[in-house]
PDB file of C-alpha atoms in Angstrom:
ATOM      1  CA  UNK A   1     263.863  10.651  47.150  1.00 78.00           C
ATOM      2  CA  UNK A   2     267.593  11.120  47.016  1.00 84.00           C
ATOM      3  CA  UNK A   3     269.770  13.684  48.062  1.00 91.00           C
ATOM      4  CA  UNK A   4     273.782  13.825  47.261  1.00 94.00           C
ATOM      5  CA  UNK A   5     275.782  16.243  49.493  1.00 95.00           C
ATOM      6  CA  UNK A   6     279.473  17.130  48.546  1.00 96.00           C
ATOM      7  CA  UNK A   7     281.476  18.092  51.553  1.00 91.00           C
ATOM      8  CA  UNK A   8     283.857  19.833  49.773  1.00 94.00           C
ATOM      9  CA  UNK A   9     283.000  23.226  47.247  1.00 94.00           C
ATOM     10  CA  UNK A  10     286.969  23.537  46.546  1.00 96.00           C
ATOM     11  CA  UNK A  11     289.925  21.315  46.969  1.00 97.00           C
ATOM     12  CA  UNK A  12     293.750  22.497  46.358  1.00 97.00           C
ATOM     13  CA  UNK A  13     296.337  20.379  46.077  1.00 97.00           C
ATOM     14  CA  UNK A  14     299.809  20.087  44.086  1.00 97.00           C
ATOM     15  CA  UNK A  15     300.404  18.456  41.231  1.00 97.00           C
ATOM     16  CA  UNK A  16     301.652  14.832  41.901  1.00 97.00           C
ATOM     17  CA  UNK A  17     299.845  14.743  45.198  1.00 98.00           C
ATOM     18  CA  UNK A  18     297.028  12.648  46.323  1.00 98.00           C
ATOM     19  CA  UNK A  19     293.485  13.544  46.650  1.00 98.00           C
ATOM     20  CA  UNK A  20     290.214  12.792  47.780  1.00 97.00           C
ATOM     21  CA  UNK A  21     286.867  14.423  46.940  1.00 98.00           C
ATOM     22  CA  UNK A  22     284.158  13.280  49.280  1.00 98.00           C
ATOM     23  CA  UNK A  23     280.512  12.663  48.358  1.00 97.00           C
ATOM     24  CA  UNK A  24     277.481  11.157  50.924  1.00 97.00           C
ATOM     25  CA  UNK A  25     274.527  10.715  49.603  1.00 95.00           C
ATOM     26  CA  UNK A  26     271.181   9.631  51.337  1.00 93.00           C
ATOM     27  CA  UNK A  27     268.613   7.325  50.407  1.00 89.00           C
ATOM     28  CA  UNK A  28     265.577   5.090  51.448  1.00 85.00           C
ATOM     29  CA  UNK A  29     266.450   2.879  48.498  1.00 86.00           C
ATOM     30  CA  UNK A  30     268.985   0.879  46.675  1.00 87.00           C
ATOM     31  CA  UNK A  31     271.154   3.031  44.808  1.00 88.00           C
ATOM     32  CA  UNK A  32     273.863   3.243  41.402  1.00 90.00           C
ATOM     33  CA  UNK A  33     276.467   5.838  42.342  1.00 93.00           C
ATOM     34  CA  UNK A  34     278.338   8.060  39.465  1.00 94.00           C
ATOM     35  CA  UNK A  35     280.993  10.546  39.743  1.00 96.00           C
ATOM     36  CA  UNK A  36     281.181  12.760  36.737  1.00 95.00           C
ATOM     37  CA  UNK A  37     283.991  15.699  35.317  1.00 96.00           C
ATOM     38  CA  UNK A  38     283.165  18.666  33.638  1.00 93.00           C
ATOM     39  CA  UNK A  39     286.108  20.984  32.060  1.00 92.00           C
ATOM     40  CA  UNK A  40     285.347  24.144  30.973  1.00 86.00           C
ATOM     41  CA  UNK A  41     282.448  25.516  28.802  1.00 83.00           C
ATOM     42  CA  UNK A  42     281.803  21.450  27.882  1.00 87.00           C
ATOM     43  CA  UNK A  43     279.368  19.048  29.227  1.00 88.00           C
ATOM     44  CA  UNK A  44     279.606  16.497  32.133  1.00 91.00           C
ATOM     45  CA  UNK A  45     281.673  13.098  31.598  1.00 93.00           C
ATOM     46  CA  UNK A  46     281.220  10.332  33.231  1.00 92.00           C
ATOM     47  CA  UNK A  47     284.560   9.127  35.057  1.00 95.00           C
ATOM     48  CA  UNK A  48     283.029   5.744  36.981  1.00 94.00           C
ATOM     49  CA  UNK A  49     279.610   4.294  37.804  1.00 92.00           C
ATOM     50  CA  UNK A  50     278.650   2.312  40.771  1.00 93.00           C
ATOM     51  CA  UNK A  51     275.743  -0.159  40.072  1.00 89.00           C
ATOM     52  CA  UNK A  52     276.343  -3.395  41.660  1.00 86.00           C
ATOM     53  CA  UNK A  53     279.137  -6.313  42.647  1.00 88.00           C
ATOM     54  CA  UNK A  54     282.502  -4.746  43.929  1.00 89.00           C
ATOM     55  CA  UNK A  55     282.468  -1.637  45.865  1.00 91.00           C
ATOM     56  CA  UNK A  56     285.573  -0.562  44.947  1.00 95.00           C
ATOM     57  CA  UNK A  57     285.673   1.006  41.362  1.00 95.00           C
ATOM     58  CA  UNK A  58     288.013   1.995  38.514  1.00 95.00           C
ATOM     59  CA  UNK A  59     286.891   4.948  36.515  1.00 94.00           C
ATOM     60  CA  UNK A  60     288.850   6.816  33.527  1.00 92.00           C
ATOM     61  CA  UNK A  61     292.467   8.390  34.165  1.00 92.00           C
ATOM     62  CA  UNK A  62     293.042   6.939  36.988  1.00 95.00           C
ATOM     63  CA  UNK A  63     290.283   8.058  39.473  1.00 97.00           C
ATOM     64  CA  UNK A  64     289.023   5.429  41.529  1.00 97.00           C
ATOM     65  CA  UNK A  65     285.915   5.473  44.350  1.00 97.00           C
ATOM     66  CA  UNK A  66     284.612   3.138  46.685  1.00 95.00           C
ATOM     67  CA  UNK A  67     281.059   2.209  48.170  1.00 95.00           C
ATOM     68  CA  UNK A  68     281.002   2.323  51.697  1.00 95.00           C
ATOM     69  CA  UNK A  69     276.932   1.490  52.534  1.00 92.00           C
ATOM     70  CA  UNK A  70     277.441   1.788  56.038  1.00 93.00           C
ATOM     71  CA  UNK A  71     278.803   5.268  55.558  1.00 94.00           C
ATOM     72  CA  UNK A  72     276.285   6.135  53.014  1.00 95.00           C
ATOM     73  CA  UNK A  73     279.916   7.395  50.740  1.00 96.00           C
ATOM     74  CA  UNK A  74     281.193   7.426  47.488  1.00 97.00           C
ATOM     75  CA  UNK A  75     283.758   9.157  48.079  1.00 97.00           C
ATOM     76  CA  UNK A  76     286.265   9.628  44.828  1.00 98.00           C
ATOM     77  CA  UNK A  77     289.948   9.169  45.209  1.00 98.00           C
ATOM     78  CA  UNK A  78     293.326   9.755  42.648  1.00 98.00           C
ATOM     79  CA  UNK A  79     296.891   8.582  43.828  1.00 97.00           C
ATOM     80  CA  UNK A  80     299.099  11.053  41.590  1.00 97.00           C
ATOM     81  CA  UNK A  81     296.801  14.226  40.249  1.00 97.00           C
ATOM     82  CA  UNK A  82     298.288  16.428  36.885  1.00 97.00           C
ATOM     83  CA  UNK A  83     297.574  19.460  36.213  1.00 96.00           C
ATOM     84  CA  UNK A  84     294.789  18.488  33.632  1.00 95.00           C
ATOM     85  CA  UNK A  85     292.713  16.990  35.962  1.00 97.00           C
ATOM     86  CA  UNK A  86     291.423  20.667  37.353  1.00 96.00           C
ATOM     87  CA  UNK A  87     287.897  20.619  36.969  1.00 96.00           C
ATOM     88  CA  UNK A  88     284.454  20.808  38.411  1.00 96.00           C
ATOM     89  CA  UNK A  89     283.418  16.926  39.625  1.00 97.00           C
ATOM     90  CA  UNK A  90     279.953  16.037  40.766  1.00 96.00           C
ATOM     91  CA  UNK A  91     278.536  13.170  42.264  1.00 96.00           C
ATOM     92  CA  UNK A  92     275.563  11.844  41.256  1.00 93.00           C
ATOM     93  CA  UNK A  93     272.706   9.014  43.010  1.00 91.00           C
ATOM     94  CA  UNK A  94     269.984   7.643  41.640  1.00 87.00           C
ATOM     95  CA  UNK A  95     267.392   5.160  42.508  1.00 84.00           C
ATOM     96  CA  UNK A  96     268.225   1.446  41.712  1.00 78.00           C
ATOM     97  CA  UNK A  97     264.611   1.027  40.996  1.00 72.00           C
ATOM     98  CA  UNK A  98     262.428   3.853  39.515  1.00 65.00           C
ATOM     99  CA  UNK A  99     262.419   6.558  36.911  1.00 64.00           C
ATOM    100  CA  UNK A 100     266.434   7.000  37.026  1.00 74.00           C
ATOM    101  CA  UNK A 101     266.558  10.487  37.424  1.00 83.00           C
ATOM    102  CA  UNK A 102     269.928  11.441  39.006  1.00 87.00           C
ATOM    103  CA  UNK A 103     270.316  14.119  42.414  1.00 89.00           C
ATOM    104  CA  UNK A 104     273.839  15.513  41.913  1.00 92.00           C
ATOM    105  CA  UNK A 105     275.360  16.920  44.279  1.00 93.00           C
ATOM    106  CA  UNK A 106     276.568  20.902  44.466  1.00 92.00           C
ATOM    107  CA  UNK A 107     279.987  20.005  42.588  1.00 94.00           C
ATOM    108  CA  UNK A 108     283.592  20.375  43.661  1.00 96.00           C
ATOM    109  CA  UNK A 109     286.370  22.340  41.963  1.00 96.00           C
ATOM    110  CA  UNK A 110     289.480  20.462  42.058  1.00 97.00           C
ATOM    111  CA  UNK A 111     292.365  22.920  41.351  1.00 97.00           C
ATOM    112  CA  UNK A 112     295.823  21.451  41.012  1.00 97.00           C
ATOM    113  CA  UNK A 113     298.645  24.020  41.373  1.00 96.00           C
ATOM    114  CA  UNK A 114     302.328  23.667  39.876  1.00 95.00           C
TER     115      UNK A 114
ATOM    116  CA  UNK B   1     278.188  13.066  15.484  1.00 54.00           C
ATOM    117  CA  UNK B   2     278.250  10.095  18.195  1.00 78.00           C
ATOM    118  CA  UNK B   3     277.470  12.421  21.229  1.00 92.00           C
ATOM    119  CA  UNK B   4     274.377  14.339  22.051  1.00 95.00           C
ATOM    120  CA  UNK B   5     274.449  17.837  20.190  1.00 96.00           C
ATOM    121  CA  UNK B   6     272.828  20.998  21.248  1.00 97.00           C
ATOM    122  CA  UNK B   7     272.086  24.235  19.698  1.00 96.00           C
ATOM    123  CA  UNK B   8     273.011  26.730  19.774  1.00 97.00           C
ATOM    124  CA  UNK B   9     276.041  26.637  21.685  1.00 95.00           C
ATOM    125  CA  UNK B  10     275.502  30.529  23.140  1.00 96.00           C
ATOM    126  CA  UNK B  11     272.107  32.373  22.959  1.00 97.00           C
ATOM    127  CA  UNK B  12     272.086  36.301  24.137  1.00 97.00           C
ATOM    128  CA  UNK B  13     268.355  37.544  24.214  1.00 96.00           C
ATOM    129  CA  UNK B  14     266.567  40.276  25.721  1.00 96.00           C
ATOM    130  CA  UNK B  15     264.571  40.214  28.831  1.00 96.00           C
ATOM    131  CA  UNK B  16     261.005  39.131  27.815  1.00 97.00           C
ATOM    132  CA  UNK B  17     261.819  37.590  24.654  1.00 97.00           C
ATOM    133  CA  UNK B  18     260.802  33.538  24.298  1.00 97.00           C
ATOM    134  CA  UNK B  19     263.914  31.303  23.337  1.00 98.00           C
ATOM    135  CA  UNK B  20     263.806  27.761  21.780  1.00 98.00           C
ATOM    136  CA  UNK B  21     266.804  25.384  22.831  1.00 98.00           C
ATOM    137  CA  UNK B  22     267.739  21.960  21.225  1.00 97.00           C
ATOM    138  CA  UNK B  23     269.270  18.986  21.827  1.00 97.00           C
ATOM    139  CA  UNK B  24     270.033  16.203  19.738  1.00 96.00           C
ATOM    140  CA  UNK B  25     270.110  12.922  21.708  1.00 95.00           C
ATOM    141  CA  UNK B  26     272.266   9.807  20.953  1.00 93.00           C
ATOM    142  CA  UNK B  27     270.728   7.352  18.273  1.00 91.00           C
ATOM    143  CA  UNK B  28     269.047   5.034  20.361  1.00 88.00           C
ATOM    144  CA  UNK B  29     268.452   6.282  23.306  1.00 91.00           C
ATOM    145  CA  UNK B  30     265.353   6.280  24.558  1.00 89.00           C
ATOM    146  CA  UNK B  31     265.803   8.822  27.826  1.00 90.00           C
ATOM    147  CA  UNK B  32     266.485  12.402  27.639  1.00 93.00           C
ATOM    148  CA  UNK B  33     267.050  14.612  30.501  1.00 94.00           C
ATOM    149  CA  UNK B  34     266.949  18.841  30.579  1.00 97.00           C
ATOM    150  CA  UNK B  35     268.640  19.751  33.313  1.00 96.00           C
ATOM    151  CA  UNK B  36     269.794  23.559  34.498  1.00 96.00           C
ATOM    152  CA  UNK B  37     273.114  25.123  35.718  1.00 93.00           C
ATOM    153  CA  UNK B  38     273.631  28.205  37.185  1.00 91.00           C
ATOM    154  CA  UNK B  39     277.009  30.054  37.711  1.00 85.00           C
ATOM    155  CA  UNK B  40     279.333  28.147  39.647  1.00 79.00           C
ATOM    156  CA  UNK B  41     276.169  25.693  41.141  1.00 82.00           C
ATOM    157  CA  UNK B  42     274.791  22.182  40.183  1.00 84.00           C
ATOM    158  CA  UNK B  43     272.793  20.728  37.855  1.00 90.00           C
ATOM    159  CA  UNK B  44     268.928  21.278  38.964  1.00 92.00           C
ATOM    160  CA  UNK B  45     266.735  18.700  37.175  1.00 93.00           C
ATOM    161  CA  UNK B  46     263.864  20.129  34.669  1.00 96.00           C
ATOM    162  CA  UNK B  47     262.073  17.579  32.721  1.00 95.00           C
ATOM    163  CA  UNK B  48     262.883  13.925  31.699  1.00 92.00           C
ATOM    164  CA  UNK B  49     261.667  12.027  28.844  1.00 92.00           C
ATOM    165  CA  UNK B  50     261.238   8.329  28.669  1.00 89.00           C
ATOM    166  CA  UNK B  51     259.952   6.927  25.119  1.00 85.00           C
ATOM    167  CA  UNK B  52     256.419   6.895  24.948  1.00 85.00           C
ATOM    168  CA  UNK B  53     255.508   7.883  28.358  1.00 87.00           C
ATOM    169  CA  UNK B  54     254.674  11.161  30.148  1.00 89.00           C
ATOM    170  CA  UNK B  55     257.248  13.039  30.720  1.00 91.00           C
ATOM    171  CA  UNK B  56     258.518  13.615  33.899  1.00 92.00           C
ATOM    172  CA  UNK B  57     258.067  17.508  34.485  1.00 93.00           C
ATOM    173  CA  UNK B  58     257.985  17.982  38.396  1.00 91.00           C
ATOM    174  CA  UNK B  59     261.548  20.451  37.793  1.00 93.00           C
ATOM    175  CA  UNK B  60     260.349  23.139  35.746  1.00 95.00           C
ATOM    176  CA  UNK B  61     260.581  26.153  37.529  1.00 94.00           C
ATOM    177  CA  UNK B  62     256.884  27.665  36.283  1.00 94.00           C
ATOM    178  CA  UNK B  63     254.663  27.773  33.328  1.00 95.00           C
ATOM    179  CA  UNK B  64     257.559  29.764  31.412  1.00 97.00           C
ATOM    180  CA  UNK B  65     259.104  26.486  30.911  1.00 97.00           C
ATOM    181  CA  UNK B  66     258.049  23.941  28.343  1.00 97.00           C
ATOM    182  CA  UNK B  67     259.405  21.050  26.653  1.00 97.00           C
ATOM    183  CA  UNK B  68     258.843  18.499  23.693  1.00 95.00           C
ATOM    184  CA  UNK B  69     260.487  15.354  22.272  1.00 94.00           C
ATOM    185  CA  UNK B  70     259.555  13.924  19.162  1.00 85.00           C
ATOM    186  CA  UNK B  71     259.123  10.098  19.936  1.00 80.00           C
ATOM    187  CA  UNK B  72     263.115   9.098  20.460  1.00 80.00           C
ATOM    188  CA  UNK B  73     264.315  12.118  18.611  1.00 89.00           C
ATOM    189  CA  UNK B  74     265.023  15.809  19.303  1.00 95.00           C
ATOM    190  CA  UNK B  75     263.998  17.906  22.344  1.00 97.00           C
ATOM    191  CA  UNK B  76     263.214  21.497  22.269  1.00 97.00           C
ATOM    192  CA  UNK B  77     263.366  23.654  25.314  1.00 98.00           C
ATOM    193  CA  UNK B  78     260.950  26.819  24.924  1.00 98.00           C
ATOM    194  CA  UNK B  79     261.388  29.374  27.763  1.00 98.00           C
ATOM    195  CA  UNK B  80     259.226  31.712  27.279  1.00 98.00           C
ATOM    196  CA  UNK B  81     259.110  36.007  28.823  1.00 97.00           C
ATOM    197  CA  UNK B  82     262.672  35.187  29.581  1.00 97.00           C
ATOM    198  CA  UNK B  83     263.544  36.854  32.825  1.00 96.00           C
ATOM    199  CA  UNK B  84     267.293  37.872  34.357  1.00 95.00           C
ATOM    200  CA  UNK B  85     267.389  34.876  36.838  1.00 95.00           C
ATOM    201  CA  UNK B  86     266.411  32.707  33.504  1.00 97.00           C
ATOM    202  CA  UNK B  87     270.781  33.106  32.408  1.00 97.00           C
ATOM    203  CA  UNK B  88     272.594  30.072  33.395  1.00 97.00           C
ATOM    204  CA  UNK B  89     273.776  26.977  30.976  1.00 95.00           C
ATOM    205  CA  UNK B  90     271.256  24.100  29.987  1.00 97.00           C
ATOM    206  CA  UNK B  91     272.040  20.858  30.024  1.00 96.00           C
ATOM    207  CA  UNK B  92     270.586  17.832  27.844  1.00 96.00           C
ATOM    208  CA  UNK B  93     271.769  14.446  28.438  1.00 94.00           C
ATOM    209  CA  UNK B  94     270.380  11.112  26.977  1.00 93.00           C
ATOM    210  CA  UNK B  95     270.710   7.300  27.803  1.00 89.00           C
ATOM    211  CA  UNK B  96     269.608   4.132  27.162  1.00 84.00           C
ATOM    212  CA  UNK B  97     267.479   2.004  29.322  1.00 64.00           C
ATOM    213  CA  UNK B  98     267.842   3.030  32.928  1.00 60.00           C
ATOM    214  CA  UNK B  99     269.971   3.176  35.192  1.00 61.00           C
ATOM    215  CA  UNK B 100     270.724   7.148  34.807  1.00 60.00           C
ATOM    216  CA  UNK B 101     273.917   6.539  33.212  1.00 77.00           C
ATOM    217  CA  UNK B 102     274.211   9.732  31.005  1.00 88.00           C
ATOM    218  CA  UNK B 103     275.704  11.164  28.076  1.00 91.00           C
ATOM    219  CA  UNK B 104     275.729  14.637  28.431  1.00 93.00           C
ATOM    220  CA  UNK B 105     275.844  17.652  25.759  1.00 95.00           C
ATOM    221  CA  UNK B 106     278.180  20.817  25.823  1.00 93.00           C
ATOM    222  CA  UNK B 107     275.193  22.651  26.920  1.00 95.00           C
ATOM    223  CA  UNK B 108     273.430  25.953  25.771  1.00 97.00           C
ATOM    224  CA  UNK B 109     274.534  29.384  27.549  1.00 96.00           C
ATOM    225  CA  UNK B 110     272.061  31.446  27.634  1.00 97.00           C
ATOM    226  CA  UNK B 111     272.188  35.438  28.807  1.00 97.00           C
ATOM    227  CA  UNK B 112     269.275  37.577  29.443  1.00 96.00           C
ATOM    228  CA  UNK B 113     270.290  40.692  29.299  1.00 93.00           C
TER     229      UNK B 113
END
C-alpha cells in the first residue's frame, strides 16, 4: 500500500513569486508520481506525471517537480506564479506494478494574492 | 465530447431517497475509477473498474454503495437511503492501460438535505 502526505493544506504567496508545494509519499514498491490541479467546481487535471527516466519533470504552465527517491519527494515547484494558477493541487502515487489505483494526498490550496 | 462526462452536474435529494450517478468514460479506455470528495478534503477511492475483471470495490463506504459498468462503457453510481454525511462531490475518472494516469470528470455534487 501507498500513502501520499502533503505537508502543506495552504500556501500564500504573491503573484510573480516563487513557490513550492511539497508532497512525500511512502511506499514498499516502485512508484509513478502525478501532481494534479483542480479549479473550481471542475474536475482534476493532470499538470505532470512521473513514471520513469529523468527525475526532474516538466508539466503544463510552467510547473515543474522532481523525484528525489532518497527523500521519498515529489515535491512540485513554479519559478514566476499568476494569479490564475490559485487552485487546489494534489499529489498522487501509485504502484508501478499492480492494479494502478492512485493514494492522493489531502490537497493544497495555492492562493496567489495581487 | 473528448473528456469523460458525468451527470448530472448537481443532484439535491432528500435524506433517505436512493440516487443514480453517471459517468461517461473516454472512448477507449478500459479503467474507470469512482472516487469521493468531501468539502475542502481529498479524493477517497470507491470502486475501480478494469475491463472484464472484478471490480475493485474495497472503498465503498457500506452496502449503500453500489456500482456497475457496462463492459468499457458507462458507470452508474447507485447510493442508496442517502444519509447527511452521503453530500460531498463524486468523482469519475477513466484511463487507458495502467499506469493510473487519469482523465478526470467535472464531478457530480450531490446535497442531502
Amino acid at each position: 500500500a501507498q500513502s501520499v502526505t502533503q505537508l502543506d493544506s495552504q500556501v500564500p504567496v504573491f503573484e510573480e513569486a516563487p513557490v513550492e508545494l511539497r508532497c512525500n509519499y511512502s511506499s514498499s514498491v516502485s512508484v509513478y508520481l502525478f501532481w494534479y490541479v483542480q479549479y473550481p467546481n471542475q474536475g482534476l487535471q493532470l499538470l505532470l506525471k512521473y513514471l520513469s527516466g529523468s527525475t526532474l519533470v516538466k508539466g503544463i504552465n510552467g510547473f515543474e517537480a522532481e523525484f528525489n527517491k532518497s527523500q521519498t519527494s515529489f515535491h512540485l515547484r513554479k519559478p514566476s506564479v499568476h494569479i490564475s494558477d490559485t487552485a487546489e493541487y494534489f499529489c498522487a502515487v501509485s504502484a508501478s506494478g499492480g492494479s494502478y489505483i492512485p493514494t492522493f494526498g489531502r490537497g493544497t490550496s495555492l492562493i496567489v494574492h495581487p | 465530447g473528448a473528456g469523460v462526462s458525468q451527470s448530472p452536474s448537481n443532484k439535491v435529494t432528500e435524506k433517505g431517497k436512493d440516487v443514480e450517478l453517471r459517468c461517461d468514460p473516454i472512448s477507449g479506455h478500459t479503467a474507470l475509477y469512482w472516487y469521493r470528495q468531501r468539502l475542502g478534503q481529498g479524493l477517497e477511492f470507491l470502486i475501480y473498474f478494469q475491463g472484464n475483471s472484478a471490480p475493485d470495490k474495497s472503498g465503498l463506504p457500506s452496502d449503500r454503495f453500489s456500482a456497475e459498468r457496462t463492459g468499457e462503457s458507462v458507470s452508474t453510481l447507485t447510493i442508496q437511503r442517502t444519509q447527511q454525511e452521503d453530500s460531498a462531490v463524486y468523482l469519475c475518472a477513466s484511463s487507458s492501460a495502467g499506469r493510473g494516469l487519469q482523465h478526470f470528470g467535472d464531478g457530480t455534487r450531490l446535497s442531502i438535505l
